[in-house]
Short mmCIF file of C-alpha atoms and ligand atoms in Angstrom, two decimals:
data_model
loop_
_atom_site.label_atom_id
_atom_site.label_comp_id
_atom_site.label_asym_id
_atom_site.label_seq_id
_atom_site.Cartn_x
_atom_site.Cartn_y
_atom_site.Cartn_z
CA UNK A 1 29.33 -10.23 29.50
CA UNK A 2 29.04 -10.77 33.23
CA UNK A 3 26.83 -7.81 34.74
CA UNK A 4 28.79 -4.73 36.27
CA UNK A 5 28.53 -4.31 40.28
CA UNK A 6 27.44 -1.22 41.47
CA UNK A 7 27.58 0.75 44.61
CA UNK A 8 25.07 3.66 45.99
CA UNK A 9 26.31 6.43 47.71
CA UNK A 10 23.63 8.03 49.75
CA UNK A 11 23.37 10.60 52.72
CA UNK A 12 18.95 10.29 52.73
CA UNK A 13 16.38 9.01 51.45
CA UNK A 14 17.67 7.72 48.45
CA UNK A 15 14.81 8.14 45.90
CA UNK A 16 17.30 7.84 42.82
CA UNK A 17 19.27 5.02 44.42
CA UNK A 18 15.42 3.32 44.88
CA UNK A 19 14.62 4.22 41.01
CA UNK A 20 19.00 2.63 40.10
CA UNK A 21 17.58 -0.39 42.09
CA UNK A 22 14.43 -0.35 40.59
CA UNK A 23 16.07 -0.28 36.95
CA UNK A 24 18.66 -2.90 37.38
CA UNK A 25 16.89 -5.70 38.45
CA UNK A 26 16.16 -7.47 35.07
CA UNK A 27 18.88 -9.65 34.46
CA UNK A 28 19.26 -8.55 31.23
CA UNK A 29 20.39 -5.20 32.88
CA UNK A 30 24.24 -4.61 32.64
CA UNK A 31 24.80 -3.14 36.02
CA UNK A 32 23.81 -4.58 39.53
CA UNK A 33 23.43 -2.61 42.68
CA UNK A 34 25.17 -4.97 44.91
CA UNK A 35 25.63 -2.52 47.65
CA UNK A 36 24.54 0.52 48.86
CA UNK A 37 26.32 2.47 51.88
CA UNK A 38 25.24 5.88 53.53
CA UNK A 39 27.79 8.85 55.65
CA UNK A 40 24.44 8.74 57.74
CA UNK A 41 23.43 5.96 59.37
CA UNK A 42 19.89 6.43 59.90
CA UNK A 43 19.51 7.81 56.25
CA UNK A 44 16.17 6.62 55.07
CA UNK A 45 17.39 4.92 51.84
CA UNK A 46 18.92 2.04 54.02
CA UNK A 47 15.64 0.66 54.73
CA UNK A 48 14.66 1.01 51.16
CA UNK A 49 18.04 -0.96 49.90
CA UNK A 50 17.54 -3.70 52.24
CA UNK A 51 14.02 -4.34 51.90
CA UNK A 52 15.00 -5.21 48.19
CA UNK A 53 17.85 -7.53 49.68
CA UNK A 54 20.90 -5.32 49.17
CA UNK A 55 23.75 -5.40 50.94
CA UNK A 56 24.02 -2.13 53.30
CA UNK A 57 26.89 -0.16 55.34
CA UNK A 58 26.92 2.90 56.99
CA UNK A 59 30.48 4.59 57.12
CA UNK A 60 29.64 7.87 59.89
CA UNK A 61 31.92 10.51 58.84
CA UNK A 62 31.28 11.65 62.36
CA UNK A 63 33.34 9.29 63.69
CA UNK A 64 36.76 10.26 61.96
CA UNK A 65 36.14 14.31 62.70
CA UNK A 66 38.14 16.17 60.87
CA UNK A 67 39.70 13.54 58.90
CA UNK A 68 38.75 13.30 55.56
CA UNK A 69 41.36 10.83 54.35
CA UNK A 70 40.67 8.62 57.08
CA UNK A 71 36.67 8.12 56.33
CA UNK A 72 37.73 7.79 52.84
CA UNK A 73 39.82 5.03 53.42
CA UNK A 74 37.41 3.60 54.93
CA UNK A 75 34.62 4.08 52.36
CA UNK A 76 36.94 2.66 49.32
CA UNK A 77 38.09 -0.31 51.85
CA UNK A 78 34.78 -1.56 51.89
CA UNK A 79 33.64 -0.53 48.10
CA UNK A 80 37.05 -3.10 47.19
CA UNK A 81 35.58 -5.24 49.86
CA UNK A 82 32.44 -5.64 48.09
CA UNK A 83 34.50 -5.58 44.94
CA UNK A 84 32.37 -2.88 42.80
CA UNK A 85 33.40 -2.17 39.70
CA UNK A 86 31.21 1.30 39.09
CA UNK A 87 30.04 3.76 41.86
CA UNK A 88 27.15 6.10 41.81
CA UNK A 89 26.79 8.77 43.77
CA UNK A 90 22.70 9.80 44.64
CA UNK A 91 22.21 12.49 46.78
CA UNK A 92 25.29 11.87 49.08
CA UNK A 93 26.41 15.01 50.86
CA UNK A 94 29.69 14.91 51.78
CA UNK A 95 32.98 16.39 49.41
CA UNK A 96 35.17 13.72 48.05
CA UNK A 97 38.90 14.58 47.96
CA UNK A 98 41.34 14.15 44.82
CA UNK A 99 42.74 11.25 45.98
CA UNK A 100 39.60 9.30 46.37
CA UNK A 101 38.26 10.45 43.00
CA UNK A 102 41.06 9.60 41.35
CA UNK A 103 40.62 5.83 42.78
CA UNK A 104 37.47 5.30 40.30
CA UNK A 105 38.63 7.32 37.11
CA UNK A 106 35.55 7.16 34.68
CA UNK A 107 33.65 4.43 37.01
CA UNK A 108 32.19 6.99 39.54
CA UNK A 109 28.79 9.38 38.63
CA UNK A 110 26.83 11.81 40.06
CA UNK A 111 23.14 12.94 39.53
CA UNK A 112 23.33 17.27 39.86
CA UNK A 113 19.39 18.93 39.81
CA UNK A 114 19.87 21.09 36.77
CA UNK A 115 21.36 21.51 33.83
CA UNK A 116 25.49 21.49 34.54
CA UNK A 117 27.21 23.94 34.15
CA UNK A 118 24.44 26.31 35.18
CA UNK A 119 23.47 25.72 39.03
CA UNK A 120 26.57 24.11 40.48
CA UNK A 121 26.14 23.43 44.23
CA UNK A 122 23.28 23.49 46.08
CA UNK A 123 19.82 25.17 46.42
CA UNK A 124 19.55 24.53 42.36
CA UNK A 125 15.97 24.96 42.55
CA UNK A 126 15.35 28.30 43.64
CA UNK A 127 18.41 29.59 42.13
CA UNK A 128 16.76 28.40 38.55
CA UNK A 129 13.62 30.20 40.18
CA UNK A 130 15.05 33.32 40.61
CA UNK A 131 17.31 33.25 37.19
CA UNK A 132 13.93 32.67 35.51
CA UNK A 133 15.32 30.69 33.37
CA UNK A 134 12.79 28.82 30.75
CA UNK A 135 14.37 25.36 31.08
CA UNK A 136 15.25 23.31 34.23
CA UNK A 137 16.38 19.68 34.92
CA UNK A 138 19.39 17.12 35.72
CA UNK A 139 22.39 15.98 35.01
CA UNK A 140 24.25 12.75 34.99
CA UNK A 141 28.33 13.39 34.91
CA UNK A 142 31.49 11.20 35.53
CA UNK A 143 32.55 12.94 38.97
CA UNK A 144 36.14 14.45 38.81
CA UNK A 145 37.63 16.26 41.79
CA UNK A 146 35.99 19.22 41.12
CA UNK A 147 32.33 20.23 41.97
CA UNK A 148 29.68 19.30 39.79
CA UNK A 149 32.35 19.68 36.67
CA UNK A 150 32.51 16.28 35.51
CA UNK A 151 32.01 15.43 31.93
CA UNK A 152 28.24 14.90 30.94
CA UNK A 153 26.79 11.52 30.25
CA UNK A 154 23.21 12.44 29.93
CA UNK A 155 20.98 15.17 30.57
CA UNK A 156 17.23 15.65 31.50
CA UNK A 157 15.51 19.13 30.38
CA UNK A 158 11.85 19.96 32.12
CA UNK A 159 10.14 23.04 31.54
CA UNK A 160 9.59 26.11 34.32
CA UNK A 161 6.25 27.62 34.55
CA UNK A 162 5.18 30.89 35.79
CA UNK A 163 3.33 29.37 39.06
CA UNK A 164 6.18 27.12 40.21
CA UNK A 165 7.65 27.06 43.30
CA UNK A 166 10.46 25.13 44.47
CA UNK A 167 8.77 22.28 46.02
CA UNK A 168 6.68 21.61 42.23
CA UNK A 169 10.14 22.46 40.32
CA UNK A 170 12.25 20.25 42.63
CA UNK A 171 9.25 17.38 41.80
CA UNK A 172 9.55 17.76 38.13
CA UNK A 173 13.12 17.73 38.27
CA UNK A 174 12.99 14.63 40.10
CA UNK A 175 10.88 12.52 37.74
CA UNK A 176 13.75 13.27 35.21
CA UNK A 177 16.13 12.29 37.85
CA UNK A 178 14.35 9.22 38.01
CA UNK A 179 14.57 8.27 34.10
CA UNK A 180 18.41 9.95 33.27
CA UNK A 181 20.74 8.05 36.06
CA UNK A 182 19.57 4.71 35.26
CA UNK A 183 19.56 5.75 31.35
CA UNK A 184 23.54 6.91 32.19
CA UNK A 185 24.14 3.65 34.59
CA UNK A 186 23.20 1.71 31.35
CA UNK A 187 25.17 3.59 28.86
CA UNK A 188 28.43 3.69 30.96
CA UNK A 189 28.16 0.14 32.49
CA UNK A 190 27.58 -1.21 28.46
CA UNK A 191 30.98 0.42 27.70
CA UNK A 192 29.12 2.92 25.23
CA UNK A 193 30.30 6.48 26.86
CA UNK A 194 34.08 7.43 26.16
CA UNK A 195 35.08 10.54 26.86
CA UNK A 196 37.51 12.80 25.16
CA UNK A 197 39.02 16.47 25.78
CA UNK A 198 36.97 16.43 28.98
CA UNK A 199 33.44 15.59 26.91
CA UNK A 200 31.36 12.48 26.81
CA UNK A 201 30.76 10.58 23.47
CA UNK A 202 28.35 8.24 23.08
CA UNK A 203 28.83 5.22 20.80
CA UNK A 204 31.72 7.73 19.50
CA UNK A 205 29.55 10.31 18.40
CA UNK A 206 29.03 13.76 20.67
CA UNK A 207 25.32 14.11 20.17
CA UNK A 208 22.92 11.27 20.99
CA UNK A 209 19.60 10.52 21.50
CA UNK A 210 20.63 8.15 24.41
CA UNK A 211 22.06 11.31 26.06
CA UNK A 212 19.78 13.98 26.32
CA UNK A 213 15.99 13.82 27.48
CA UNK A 214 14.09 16.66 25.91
CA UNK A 215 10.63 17.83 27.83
CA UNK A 216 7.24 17.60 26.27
CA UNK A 217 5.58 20.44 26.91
CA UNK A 218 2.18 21.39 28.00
CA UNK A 219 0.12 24.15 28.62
C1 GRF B 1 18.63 14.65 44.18
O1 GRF B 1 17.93 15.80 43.83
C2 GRF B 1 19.97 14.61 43.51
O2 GRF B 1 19.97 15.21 42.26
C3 GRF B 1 20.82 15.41 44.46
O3 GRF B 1 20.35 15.08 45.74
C4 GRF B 1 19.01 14.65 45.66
C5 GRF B 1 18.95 13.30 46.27
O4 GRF B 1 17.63 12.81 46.35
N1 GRF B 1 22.22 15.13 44.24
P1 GRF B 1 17.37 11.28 46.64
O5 GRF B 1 18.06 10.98 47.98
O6 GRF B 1 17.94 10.48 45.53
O7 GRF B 1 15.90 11.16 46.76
#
């Protein structure tokens, strides 16, 4: 089976789309990242993605203003361009209407810091912080047109401790960020993750292994 082709979404510096890259590059992988394009053109993932010989674009929503539909337009002109099958979004900042959701149905993800549905939106970190709530982490989810309510392929749980701040938590969550969206990438692009009354199975089954990433705790 020929390998999927993947795109990156990114608005910075792109440390998930560096740990998709990362990932993928053993052929026996079955998703590429063939392309990676940024809504900010000096975003410091760009560097990262070429330096590993990727194929880069910036698309400044800047230039379009107010026009959402426009800079979308042009965004999926160059993702069928490139002809990507699967998109992933990593820490790109800008709202995606219906219409271009709807243009990759089941082939677009997002990686959300914490545990969906608690913590949609942003500042996840210190809202988990002030919630003191006992578990923390990510989520991987098929990206529908509403916020961060997309139908979970995997999940990454770390714990919270009493001395964290935001800048340790946010670290922690990351590592998990690191290990989950390549985990998902691998899972959807192997055609293993259906999804049915708005849930994800997993080889057909709800609860898997593949899909959650428990922490180990320590003292
Ligand atoms: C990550 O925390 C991701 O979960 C969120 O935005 C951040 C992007 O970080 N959506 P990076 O650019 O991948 O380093």
């Amino acid at each position: 089976m020929s390998r999927k082709r993947v795109a990156v979404l990114i608005s910075g510096r792109g440390s998930n789309m560096a740990a998709l890259i990362e990932a993928t590059k053993s052929v026996d992988h079955p998703a590429e990242i063939v392309f990676v394009v940024s809504n900010v053109p000096g975003a410091g993932g760009l560097a990262t993605a070429v330096a590993a010989g990727i194929a880069v674009a910036s698309v400044d929503h800047r230039r379009f203003g107010k026009d959402r539909a426009a800079f979308e337009r042009a965004l999926q002109a160059i993702l069928v361009e490139h002809r990507i099958e699967l998109v992933c979004l990593a820490g790109f900042m800008r709202l995606l209407t219906p219409w271009f959701v709807e243009q990759w149905p089941q082939r677009m993800l997002n990686i959300h810091p914490a545990l969906l549905p608690a913590f949609k939106g942003l500042d996840t970190h210190r809202r988990a912080l002030e919630a003191g709530v006992k578990r923390h982490g990510a989520t991987v989810h098929f990206v529908v047109p509403e916020m961060d309510a997309g139908p979970i392929v995997v999940q990454g749980a770390v714990p919270v401790r009493a001395d964290d701040t935001e800048a340790i938590l946010a670290a922690r969550v990351l590592t998990v960020e690191h290990c989950i969206y390549p985990q998902a990438l691998r899972l959807v692009a192997e055609g293993r993750v259906t999804v049915a009354d708005g849930r994800c199975l997993v080889d057909g089954q709800q609860v898997r292994e593949a899909a959650l990433l428990a922490p180990v705790d320590r003292p």
